[in-house]
mmCIF file of C-alpha atoms in Angstrom:
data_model
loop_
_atom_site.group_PDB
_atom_site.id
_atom_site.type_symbol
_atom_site.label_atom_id
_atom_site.label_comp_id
_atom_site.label_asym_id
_atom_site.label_seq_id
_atom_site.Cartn_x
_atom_site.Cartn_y
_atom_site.Cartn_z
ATOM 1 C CA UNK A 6 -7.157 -13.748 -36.205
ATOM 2 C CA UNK A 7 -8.744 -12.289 -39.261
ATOM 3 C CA UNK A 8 -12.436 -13.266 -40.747
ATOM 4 C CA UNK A 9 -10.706 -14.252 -44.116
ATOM 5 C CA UNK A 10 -13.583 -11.311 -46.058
ATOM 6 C CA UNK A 11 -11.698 -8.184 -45.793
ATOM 7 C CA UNK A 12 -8.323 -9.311 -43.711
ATOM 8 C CA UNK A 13 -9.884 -6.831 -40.705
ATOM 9 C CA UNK A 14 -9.056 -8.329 -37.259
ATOM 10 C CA UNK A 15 -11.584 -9.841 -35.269
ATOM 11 C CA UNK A 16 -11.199 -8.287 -32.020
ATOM 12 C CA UNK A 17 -7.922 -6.368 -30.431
ATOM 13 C CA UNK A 18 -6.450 -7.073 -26.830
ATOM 14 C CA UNK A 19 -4.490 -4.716 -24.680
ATOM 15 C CA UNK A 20 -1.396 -5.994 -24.056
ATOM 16 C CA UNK A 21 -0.063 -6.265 -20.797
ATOM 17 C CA UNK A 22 4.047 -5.728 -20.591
ATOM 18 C CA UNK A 23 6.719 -6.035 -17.600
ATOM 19 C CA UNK A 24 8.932 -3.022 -18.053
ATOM 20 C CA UNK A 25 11.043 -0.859 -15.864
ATOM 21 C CA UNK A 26 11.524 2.443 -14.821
ATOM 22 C CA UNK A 27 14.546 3.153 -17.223
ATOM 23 C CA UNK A 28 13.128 0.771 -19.845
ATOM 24 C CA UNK A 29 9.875 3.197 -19.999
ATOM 25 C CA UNK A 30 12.847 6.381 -20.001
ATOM 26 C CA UNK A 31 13.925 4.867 -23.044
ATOM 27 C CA UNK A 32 11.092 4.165 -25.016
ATOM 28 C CA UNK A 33 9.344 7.588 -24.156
ATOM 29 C CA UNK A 34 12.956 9.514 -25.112
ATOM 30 C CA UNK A 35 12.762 7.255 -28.301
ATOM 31 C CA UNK A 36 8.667 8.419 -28.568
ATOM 32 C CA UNK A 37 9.617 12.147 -28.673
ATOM 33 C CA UNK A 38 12.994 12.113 -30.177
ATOM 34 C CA UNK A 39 10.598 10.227 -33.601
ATOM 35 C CA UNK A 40 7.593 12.212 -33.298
ATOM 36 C CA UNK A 41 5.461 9.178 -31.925
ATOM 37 C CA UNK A 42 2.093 10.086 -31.094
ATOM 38 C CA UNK A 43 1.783 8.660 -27.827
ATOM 39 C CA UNK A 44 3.476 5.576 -25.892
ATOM 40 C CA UNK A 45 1.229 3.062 -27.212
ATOM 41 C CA UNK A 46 2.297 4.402 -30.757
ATOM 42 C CA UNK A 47 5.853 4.253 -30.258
ATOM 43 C CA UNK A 48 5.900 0.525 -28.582
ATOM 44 C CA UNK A 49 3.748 -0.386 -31.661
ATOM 45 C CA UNK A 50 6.332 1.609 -34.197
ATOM 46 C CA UNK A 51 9.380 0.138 -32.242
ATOM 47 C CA UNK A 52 7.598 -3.298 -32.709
ATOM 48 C CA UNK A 53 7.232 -2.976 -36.437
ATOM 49 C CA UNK A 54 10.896 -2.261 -36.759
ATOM 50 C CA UNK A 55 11.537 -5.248 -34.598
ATOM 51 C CA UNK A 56 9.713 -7.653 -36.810
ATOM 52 C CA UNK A 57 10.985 -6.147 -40.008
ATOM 53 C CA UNK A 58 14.716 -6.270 -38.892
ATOM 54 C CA UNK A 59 14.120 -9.689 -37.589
ATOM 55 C CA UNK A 60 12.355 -10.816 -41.568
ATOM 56 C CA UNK A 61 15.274 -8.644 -43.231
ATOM 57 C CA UNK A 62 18.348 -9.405 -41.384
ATOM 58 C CA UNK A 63 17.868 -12.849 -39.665
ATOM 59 C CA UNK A 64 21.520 -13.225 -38.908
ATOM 60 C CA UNK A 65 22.183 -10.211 -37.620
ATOM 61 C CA UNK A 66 18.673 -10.180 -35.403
ATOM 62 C CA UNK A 67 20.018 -13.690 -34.202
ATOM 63 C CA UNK A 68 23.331 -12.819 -32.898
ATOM 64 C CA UNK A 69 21.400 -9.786 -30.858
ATOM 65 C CA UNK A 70 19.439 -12.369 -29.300
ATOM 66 C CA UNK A 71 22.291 -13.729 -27.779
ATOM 67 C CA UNK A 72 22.536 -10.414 -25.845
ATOM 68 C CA UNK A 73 18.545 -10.783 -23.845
ATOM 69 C CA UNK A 74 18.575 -13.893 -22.041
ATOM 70 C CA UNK A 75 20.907 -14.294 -19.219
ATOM 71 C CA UNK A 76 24.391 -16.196 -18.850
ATOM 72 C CA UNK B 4 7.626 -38.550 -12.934
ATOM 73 C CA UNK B 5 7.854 -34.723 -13.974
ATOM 74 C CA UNK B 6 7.442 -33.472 -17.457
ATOM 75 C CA UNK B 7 8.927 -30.951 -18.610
ATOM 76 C CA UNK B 8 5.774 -28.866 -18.607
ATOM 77 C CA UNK B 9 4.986 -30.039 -15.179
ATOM 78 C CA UNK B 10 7.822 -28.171 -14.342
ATOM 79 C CA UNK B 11 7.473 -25.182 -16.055
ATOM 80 C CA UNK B 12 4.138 -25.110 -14.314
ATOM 81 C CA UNK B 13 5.817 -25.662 -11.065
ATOM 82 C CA UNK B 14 7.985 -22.545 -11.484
ATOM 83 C CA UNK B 15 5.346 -20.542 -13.061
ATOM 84 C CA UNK B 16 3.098 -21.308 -9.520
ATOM 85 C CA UNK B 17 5.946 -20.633 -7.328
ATOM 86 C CA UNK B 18 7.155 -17.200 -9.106
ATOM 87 C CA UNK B 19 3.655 -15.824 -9.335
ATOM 88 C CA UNK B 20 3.155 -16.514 -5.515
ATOM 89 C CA UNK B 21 6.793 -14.549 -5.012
ATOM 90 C CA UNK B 22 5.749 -11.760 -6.788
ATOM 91 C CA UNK B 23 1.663 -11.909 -6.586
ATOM 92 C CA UNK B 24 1.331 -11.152 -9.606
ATOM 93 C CA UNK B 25 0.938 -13.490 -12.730
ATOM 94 C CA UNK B 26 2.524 -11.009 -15.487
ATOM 95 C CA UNK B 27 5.502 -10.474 -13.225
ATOM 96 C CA UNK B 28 5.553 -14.266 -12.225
ATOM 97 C CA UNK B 29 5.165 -15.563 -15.825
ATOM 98 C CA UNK B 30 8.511 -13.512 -16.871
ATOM 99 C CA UNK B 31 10.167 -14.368 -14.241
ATOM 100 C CA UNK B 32 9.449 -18.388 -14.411
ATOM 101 C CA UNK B 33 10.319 -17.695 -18.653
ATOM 102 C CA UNK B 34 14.115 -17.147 -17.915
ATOM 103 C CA UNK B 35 14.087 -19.740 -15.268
ATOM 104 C CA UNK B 36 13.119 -22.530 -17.616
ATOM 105 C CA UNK B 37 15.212 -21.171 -20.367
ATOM 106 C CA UNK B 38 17.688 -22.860 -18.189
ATOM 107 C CA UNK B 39 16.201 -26.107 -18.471
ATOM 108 C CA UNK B 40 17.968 -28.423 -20.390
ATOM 109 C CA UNK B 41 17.090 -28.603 -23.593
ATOM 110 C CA UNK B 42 17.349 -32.279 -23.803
ATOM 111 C CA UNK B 43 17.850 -35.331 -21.767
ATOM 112 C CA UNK B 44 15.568 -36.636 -18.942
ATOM 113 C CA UNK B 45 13.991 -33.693 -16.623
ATOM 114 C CA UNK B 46 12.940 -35.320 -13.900
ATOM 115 C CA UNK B 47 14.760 -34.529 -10.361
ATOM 116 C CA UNK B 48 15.297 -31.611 -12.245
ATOM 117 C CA UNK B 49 13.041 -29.733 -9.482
ATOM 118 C CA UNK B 50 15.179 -28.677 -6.687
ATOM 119 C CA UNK B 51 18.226 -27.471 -9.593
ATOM 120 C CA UNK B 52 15.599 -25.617 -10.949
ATOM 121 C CA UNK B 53 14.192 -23.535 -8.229
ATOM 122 C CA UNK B 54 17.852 -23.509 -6.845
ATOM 123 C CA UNK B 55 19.035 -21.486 -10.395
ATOM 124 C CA UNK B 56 15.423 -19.852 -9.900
ATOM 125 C CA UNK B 57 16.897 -18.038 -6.950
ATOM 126 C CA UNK B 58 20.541 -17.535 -7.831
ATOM 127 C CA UNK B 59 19.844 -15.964 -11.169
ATOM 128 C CA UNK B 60 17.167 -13.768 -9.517
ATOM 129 C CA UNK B 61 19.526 -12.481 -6.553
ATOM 130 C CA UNK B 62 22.690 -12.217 -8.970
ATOM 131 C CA UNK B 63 20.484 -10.292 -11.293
ATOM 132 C CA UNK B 64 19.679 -8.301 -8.528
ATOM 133 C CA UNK B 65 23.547 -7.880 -6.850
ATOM 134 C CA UNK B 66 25.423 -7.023 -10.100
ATOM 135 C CA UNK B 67 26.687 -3.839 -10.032
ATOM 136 C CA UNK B 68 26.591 -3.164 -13.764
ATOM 137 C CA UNK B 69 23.507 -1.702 -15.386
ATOM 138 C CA UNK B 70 22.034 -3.890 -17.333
ATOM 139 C CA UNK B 71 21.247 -3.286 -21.233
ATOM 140 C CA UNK B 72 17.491 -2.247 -21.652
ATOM 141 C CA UNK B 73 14.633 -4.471 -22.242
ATOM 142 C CA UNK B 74 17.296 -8.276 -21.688
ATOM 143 C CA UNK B 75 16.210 -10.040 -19.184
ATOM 144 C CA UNK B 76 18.984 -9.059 -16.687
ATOM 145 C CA UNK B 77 17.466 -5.935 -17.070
ATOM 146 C CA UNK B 78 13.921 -7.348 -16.405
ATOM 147 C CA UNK B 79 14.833 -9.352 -13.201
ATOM 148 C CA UNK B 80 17.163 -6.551 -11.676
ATOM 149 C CA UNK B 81 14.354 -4.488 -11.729
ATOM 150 C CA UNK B 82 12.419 -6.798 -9.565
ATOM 151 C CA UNK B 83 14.298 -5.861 -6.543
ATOM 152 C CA UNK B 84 16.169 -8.725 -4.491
ATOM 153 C CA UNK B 85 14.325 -12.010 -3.868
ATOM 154 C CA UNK B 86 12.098 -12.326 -0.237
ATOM 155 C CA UNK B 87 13.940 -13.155 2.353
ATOM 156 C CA UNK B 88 15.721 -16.693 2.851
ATOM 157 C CA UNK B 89 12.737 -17.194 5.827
ATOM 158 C CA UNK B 90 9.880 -16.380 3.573
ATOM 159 C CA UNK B 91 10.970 -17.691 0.974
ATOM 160 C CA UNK B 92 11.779 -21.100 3.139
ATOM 161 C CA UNK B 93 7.894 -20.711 4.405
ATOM 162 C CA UNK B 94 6.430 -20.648 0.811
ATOM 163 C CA UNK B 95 8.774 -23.677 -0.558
ATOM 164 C CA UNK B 96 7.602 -25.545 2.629
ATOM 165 C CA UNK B 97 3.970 -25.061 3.344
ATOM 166 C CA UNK B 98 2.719 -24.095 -0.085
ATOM 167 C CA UNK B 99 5.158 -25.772 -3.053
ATOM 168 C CA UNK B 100 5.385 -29.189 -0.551
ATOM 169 C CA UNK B 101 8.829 -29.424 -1.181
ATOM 170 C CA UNK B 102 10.750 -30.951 1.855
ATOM 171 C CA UNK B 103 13.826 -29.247 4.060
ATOM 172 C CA UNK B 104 16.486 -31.636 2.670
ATOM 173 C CA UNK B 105 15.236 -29.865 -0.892
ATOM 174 C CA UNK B 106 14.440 -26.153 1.045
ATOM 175 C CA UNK B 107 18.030 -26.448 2.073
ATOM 176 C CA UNK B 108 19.626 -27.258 -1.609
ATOM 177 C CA UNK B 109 17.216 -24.634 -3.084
ATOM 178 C CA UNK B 110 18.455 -22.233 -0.125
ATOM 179 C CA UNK B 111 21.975 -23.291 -0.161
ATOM 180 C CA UNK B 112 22.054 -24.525 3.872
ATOM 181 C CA UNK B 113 21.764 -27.524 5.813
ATOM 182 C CA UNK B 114 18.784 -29.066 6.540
ATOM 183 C CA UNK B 115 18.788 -28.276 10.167
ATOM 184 C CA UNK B 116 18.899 -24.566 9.178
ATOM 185 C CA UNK B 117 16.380 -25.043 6.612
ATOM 186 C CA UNK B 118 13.880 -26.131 9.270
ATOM 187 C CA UNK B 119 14.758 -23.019 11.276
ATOM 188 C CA UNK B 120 14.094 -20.472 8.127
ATOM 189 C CA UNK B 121 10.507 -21.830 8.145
ATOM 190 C CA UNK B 122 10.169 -21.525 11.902
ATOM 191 C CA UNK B 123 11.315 -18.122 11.443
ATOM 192 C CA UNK B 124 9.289 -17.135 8.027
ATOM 193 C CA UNK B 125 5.744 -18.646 9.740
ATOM 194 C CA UNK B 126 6.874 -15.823 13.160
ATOM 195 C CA UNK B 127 7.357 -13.410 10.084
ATOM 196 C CA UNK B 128 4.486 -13.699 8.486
ATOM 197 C CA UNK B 129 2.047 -14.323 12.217
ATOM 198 C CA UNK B 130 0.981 -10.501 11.834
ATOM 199 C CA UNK B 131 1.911 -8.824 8.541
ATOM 200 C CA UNK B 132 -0.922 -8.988 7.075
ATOM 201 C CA UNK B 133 -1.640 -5.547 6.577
ATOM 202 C CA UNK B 134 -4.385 -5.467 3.785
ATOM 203 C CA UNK B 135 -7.922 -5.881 3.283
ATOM 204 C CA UNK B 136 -9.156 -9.278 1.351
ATOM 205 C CA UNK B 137 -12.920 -10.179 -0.094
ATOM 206 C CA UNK B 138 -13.786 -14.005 0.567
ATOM 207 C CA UNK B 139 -15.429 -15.855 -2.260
ATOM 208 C CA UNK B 140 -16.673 -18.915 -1.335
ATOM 209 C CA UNK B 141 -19.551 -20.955 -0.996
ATOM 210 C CA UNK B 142 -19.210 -23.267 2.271
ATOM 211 C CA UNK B 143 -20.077 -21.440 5.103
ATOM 212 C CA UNK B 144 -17.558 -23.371 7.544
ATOM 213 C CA UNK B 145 -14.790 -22.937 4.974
ATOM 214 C CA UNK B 146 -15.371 -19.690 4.182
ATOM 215 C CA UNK B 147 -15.572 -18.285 8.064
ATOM 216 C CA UNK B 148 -12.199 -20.531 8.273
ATOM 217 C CA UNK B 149 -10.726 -18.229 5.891
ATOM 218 C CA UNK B 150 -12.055 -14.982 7.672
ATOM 219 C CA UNK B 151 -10.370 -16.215 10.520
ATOM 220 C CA UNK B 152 -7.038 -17.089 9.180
ATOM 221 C CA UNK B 153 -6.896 -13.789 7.537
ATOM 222 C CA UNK B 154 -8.152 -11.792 10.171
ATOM 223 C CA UNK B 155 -5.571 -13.647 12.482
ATOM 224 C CA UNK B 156 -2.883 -12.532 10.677
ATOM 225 C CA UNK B 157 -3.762 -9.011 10.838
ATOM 226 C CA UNK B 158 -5.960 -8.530 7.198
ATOM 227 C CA UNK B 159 -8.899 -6.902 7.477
ATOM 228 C CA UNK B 160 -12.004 -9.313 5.650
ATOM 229 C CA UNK B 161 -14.618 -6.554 3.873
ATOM 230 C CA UNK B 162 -17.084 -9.090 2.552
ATOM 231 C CA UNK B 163 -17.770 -12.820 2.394
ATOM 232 C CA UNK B 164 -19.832 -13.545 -1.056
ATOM 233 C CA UNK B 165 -21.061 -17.366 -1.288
ATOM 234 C CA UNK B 166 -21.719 -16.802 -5.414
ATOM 235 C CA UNK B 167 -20.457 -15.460 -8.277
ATOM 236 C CA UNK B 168 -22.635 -12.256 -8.846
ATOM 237 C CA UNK B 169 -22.320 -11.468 -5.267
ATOM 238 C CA UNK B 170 -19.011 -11.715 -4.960
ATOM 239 C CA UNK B 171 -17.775 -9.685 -8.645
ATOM 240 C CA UNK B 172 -19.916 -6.980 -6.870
ATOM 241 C CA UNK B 173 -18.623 -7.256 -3.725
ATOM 242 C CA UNK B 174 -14.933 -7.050 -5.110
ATOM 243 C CA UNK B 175 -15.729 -3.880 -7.541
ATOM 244 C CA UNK B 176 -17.480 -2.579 -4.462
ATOM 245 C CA UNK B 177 -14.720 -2.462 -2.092
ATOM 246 C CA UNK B 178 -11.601 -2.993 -3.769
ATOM 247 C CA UNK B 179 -9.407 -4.838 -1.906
ATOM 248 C CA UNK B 180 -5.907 -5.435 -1.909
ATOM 249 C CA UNK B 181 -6.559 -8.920 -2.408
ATOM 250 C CA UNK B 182 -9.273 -11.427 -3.655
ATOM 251 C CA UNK B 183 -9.532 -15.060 -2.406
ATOM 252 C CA UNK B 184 -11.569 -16.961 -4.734
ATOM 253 C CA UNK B 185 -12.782 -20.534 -4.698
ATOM 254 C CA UNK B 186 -13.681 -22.543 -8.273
ATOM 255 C CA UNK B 187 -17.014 -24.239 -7.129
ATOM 256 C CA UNK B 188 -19.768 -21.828 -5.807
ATOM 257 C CA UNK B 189 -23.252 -21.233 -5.728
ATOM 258 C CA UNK B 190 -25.326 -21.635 -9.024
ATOM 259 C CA UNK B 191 -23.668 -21.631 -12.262
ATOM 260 C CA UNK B 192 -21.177 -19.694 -12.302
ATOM 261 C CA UNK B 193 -17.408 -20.151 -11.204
ATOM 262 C CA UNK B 194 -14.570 -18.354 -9.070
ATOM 263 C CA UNK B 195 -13.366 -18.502 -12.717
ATOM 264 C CA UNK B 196 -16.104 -16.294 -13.522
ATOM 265 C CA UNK B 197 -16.056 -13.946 -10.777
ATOM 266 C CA UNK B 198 -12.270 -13.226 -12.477
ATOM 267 C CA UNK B 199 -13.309 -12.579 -16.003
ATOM 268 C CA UNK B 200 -15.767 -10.063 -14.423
ATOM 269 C CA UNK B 201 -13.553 -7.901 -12.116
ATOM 270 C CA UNK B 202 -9.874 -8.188 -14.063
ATOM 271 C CA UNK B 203 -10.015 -5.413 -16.199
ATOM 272 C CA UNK B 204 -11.810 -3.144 -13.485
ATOM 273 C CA UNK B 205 -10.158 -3.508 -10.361
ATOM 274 C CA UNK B 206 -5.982 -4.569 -10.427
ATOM 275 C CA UNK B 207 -5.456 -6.519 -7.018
ATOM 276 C CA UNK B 208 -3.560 -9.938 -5.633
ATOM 277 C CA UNK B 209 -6.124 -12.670 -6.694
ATOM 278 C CA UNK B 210 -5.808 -15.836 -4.595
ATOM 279 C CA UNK B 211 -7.485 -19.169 -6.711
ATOM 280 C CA UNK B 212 -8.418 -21.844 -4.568
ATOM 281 C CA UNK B 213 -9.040 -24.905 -7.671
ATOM 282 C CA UNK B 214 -8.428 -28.861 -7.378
ATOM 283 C CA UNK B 215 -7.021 -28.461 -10.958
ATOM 284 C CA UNK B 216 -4.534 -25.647 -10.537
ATOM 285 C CA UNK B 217 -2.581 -26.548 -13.963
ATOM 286 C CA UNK B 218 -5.625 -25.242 -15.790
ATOM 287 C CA UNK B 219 -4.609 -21.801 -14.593
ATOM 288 C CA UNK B 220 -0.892 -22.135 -14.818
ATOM 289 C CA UNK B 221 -0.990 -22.332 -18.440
ATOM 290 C CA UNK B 222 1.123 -18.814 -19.007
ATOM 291 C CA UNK B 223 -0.896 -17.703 -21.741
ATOM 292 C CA UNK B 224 -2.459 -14.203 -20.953
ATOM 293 C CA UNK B 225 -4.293 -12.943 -18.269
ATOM 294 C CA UNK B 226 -4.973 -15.619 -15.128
ATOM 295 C CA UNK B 227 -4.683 -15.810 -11.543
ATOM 296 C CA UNK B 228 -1.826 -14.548 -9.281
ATOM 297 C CA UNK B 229 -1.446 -17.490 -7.196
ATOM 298 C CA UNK B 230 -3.103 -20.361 -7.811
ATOM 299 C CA UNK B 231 -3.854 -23.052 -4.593
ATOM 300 C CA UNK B 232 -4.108 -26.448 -5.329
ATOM 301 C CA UNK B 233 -7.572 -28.109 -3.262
ATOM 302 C CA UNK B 234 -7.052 -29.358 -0.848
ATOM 303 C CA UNK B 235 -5.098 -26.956 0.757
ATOM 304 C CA UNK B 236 -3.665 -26.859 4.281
ATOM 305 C CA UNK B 237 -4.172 -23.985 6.989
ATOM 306 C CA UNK B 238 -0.476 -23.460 6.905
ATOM 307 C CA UNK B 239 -0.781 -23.196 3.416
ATOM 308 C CA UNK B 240 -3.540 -20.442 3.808
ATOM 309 C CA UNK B 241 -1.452 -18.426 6.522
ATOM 310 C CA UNK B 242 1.501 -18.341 3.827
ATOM 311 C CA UNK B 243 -0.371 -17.146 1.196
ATOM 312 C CA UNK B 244 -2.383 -14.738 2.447
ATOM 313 C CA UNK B 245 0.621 -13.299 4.403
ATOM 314 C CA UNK B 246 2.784 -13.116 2.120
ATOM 315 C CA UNK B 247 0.451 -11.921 -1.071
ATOM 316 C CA UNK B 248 -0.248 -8.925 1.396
ATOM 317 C CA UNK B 249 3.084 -8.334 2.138
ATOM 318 C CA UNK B 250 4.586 -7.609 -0.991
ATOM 319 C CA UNK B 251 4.545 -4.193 -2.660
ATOM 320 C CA UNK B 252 2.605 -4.414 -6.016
ATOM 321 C CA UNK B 253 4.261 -3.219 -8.906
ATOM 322 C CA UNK B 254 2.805 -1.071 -11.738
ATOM 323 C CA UNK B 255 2.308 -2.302 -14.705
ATOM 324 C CA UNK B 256 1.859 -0.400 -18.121
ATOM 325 C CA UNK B 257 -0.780 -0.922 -20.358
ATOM 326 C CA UNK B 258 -0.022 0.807 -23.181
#
């Protein structure tokens, strides 16, 4: 939510996520194979690529969705 | 009959209890209900659902092949296997209210059998206890009925608080494994309160004791690991206390 002045968030939450052993392997491999500054930066960096593959390539970000949920 | 959302509530109660632990619970209950219809009528929908509850959870669990990263295969292998039939037969009986014609669809088995997995899960969970617990509550009688059904099965009670201020201080104080907390106490403020105060300083099992549970069920953020509906019967109690101190807590990150 932003105050609609200066587009600056009104307050910030830390985010609670359910994540495994190997899942946390992968994104910390990914972290210091890119340079990210932490953990927290490369969830957030891995996160903006999300979004922006999911605005850019719809159809392709679709049919990967198949792939999460289970049969 | 059920809504849709009654149901999704209903799972969302029952995982969190599983797993004491509403993050856990709330992913776990999302992939169930993905498997909802998405249309046509939902109600006797119950029992199917908390059947393909279990079966996706223990196939999840028995498949040999690694599952991709961050799917949600990958999120409920990594849950271990489901309790035990017998626990899990306890907490559909005495807590969920559903009956052993249902316990033995959900359970796969025949009613008979059904009967004798909660005979067996109540012997299971007489003495496991193993935990310490802070009682929040404001009626004397109830609250020394708690001590004693927790004590009974083996937990060890480090403080009774009878209002809010007490008992946030009492739980940041000793830090127990587990919290049981009541809505309605003294003064103003609510078990609801004594939450908000302790959640982001001490991580343990909370137990809500509220006559409006679905206000807590909602799945959005940060709310109670199992939620008791008021009122609530002793057998219910014994479940949930034994079992919420019987299961390993995960980690969770918090990046």
């Amino acid at each position: 939510m932003t105050d609609g002045q200066n587009g600056r968030d009104k307050r910030m939450e830390k985010l609670q996520v359910m994540v495994a052993d190997s899942e946390i392997k992968a994104i910390d491999d990914w972290r210091f194979e890119n340079r990210a500054a932490s953990r927290s930066a490369a969830i957030r960096t891995l996160l903006f690529l999300g979004m922006a593959f999911w605005q850019n390539a719809p159809e392709d970000a679709e049919a990967l969705l198949k792939e999460l949920s289970v049969d | 009959m059920e809504t849709r959302a009654e149901l999704e509530i209903s799972l969302r109660q029952f995982c969190r209890l599983l797993l004491a632990d509403w993050l856990f619970g709330d992913e776990i209950a999302r992939v169930a209900a993905s498997k909802l219809p998405v249309e046509g009528p939902i109600s006797n929908m119950r029992v199917r659902a908390f059947s393909d509850l279990l079966s996706l959870w223990r196939d999840a669990h028995e498949n040999k092949v690694p599952p991709r990263p961050f799917t949600d295969a990958s999120l409920m292998k990594s849950l271990g296997p489901p309790p035990p039939d017998d626990q899990t037969a306890v907490l559909l009986f005495d807590v969920m209210e559903f009956d052993t014609r249902e316990i033995a669809t959900i359970l796969s088995a025949d009613a008979a059998s059904a009967m004798q997995m909660v005979t067996n899960g109540r012997a299971q969970y007489a003495s496991k206890a193993d935990g310490t617990i802070v009682i929040v509550e404001d009626e004397p009688a109830i609250a020394l009925d708690l001590q004693m059904i927790a004590e009974g099965l083996g937990a060890n009670v480090l403080a009774i608080a009878a209002n809010a201020e007490d008992g946030a201080s009492q739980i940041l104080k000793h830090k127990p494994d587990a919290v049981l907390l009541d809505f309605n106490l003294d003064g103003a403020r609510t078990g609801l309160d004594v939450f908000n105060d302790i959640r982001d300083d001490h991580d343990c099992t909370v137990i809500f004791v509220t006559a409006f549970p679905k206000e807590l069920l909602t799945g959005e953020g940060s709310e109670p690991d199992i939620v008791i509906t008021k009122p609530y019967s002793e057998l219910c109690m014994r479940a949930v206390v034994a079992h919420a101190l019987s299961v390993p807590q995960s980690e969770v990150l918090n990046d």
